Each structure stands twice: as structure tokens, then as C-alpha cells.
PDB file of C-alpha atoms in Angstrom:
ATOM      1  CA  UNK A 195     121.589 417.079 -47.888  1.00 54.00           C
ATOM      2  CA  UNK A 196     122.057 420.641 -48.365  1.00 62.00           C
ATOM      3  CA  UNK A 197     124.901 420.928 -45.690  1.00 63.00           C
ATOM      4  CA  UNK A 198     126.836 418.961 -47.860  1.00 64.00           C
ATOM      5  CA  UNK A 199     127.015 421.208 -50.728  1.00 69.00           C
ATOM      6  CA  UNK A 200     129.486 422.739 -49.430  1.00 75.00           C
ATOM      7  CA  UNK A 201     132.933 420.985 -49.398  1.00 82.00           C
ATOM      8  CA  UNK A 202     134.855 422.222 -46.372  1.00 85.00           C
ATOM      9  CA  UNK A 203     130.983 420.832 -44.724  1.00 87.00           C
ATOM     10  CA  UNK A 204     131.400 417.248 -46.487  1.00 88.00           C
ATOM     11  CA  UNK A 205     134.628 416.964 -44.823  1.00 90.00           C
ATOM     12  CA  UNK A 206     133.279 417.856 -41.212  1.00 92.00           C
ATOM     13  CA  UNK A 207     130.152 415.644 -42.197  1.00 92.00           C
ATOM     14  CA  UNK A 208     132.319 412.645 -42.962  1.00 93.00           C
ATOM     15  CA  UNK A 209     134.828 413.097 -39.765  1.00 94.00           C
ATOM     16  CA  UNK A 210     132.475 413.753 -37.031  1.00 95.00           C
ATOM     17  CA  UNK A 211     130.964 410.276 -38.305  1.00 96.00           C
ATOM     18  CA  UNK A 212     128.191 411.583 -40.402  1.00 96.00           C
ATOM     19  CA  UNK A 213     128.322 408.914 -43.550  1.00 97.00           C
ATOM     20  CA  UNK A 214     128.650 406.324 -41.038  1.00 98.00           C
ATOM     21  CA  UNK A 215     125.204 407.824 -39.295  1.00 98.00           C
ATOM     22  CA  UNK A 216     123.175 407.971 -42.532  1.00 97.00           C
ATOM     23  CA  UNK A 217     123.867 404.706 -43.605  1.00 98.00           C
ATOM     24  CA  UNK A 218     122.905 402.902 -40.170  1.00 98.00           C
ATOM     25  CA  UNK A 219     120.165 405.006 -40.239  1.00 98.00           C
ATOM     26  CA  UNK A 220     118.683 403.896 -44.271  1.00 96.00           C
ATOM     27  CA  UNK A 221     119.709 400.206 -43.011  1.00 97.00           C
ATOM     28  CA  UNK A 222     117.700 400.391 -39.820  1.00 98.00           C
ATOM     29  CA  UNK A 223     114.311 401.801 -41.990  1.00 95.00           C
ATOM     30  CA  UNK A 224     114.544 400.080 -45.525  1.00 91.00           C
ATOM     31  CA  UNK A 225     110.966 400.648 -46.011  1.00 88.00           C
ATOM     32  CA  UNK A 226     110.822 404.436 -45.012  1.00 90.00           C
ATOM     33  CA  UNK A 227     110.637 406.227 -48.061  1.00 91.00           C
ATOM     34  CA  UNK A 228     111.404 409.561 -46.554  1.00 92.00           C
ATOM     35  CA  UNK A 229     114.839 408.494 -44.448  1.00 95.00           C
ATOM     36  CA  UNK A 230     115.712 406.844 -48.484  1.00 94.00           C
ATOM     37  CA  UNK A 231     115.109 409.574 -49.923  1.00 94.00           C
ATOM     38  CA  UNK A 232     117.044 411.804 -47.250  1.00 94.00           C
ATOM     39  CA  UNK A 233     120.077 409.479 -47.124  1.00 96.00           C
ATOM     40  CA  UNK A 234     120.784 409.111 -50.853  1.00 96.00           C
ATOM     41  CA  UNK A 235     120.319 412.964 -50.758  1.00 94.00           C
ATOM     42  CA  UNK A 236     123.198 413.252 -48.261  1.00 95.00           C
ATOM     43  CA  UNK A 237     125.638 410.604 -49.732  1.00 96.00           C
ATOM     44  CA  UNK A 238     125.015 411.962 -53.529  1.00 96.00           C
ATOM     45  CA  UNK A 239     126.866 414.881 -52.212  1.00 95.00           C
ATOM     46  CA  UNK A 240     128.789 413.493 -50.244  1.00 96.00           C
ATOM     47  CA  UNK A 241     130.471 411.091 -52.613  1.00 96.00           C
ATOM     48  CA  UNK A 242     131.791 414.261 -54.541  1.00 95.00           C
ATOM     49  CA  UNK A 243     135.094 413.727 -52.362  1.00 94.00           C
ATOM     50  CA  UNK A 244     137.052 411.028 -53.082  1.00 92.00           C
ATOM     51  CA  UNK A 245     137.956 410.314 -49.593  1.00 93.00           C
ATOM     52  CA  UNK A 246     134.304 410.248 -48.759  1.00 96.00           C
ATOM     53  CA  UNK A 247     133.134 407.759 -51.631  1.00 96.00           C
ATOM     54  CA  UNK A 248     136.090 405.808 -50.075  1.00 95.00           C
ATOM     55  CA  UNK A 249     134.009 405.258 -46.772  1.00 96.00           C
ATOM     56  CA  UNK A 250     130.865 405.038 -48.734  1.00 97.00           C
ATOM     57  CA  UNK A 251     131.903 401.957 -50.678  1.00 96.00           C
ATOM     58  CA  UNK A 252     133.867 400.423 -47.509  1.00 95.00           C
ATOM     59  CA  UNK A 253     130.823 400.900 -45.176  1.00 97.00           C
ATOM     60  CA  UNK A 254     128.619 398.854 -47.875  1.00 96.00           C
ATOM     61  CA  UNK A 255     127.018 401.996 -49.408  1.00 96.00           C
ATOM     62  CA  UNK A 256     126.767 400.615 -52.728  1.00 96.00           C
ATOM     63  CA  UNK A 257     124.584 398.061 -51.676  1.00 95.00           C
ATOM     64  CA  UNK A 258     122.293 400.115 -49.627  1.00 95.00           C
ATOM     65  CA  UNK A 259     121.873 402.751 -52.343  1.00 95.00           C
ATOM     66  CA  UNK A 260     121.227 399.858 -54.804  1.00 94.00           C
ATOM     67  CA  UNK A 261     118.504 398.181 -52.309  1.00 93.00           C
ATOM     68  CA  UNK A 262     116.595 401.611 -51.827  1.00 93.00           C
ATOM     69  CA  UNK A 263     116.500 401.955 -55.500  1.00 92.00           C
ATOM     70  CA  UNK A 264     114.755 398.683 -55.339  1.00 91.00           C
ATOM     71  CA  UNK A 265     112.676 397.942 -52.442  1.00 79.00           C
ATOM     72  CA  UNK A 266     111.311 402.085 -52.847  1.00 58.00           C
ATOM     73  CA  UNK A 267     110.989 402.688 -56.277  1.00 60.00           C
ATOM     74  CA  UNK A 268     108.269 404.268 -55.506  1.00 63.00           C
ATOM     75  CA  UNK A 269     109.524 407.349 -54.577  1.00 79.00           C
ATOM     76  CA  UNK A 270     110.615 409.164 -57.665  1.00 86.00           C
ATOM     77  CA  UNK A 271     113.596 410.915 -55.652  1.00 88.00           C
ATOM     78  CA  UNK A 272     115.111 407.802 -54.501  1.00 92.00           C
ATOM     79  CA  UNK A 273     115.986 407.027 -58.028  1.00 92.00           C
ATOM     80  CA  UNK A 274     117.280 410.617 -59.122  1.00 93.00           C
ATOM     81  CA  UNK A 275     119.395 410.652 -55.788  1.00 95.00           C
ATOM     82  CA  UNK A 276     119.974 406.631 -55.727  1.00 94.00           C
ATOM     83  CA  UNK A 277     121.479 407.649 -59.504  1.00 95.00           C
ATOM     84  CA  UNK A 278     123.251 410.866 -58.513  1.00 96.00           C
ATOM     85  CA  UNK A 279     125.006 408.583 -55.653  1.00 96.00           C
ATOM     86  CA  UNK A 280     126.231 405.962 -57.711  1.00 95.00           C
ATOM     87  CA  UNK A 281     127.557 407.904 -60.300  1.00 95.00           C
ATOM     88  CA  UNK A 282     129.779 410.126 -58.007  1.00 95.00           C
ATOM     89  CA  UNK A 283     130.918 406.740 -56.671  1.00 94.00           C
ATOM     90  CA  UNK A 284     131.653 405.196 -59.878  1.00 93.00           C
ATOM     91  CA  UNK A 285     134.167 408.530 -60.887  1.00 90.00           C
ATOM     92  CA  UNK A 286     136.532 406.226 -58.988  1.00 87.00           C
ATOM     93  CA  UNK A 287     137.817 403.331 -61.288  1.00 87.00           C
ATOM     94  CA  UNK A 288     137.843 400.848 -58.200  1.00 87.00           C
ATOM     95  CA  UNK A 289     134.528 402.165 -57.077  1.00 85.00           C
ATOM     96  CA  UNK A 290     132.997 401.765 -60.376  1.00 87.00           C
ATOM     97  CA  UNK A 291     133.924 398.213 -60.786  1.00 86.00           C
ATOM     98  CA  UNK A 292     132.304 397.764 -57.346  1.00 86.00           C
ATOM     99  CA  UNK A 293     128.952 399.313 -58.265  1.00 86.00           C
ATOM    100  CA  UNK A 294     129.277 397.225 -61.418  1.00 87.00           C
ATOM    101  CA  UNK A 295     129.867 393.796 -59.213  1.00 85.00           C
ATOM    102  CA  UNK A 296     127.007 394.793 -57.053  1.00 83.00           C
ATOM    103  CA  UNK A 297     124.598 395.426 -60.202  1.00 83.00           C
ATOM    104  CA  UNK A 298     124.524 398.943 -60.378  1.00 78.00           C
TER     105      UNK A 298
END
């Protein structure tokens, strides 16, 4: 998360395969609150660059962001970073319409 508030560290986080990492990562433990919580953290800062909301979207982030909101709503951070994720994705016109399709 806080490694990517930097940009020049979002763009060395997305090349050296980062994005693709977090999201195998909230796939493999659906149910674990804490790697949710962590990975939504990460890609709602990550999706501030367009290239990386790109990768996001084509690496089936929407849906995973949209299934931790659901199956761990529980955890009142998944939400606010769930939230925070999807709207830097949907500042992309394409990407918005995605989220939409997806029912975000």
C-alpha cells in the first residue's frame, strides 16, 4: 500500500509484476480479510496510473475488488479501499463501463 504512493514506485510495482502478484494473491485467499484488505489497499493506489488500471481491468481486477466487497463486508476497510479502487478505475471511460457491466 504505502509504496505505492509514490508514482515513480507504482510504475516499478506494476513492471516487476507486482499488480499481477496481488491479485493472484486476493484470488488464492477470498476469505482472508487481512490479504482483502491489503490488496485493495495496493491496487487503490495503484490504479492512479492509467497504464496500471489498464492491467487491473485486463487481469480481472474489477471482479475481484467487487467479490471482496462482497464475500468480506465485514471488514470496514475492504469497502473504503474496495471503493477507492473502483473509482480510480472508473476515471477511464472504458474502465468505467466495465465496472458498470460487472455491477460496480
Amino acid at each position: 500500500g504505502k509504496l505505492a504512493q509514490n508514482a515513480d514506485c507504482r510504475t516499478r510495482i506494476a513492471h516487476e509484476g507486482g499488480i499481477t502478484a496481488i491479485l493472484d494473491a486476493m484470488r488464492a485467499a477470498p476469505t482472508d480479510i487481512g490479504i482483502q484488505e491489503q490488496g485493495l489497499g495496493a491496487l487503490w493506489r495503484l490504479a492512479q496510473d492509467a497504464t496500471n488500471q489498464g492491467q487491473i481491468v485486463q487481469e480481472g481486477g474489477v471482479s475481484l475488488v467487487l467479490g471482496a466487497m462482497a464475500d468480506t463486508a465485514s471488514g470496514p476497510r475492504v469497502q473504503d479501499w474496495g471503493c477507492g479502487a473502483l473509482c480510480n478505475l472508473a476515471l477511464d471511460e472504458g474502465h468505467r463501463a466495465r465496472v458498470a457491466q460487472e455491477g460496480g
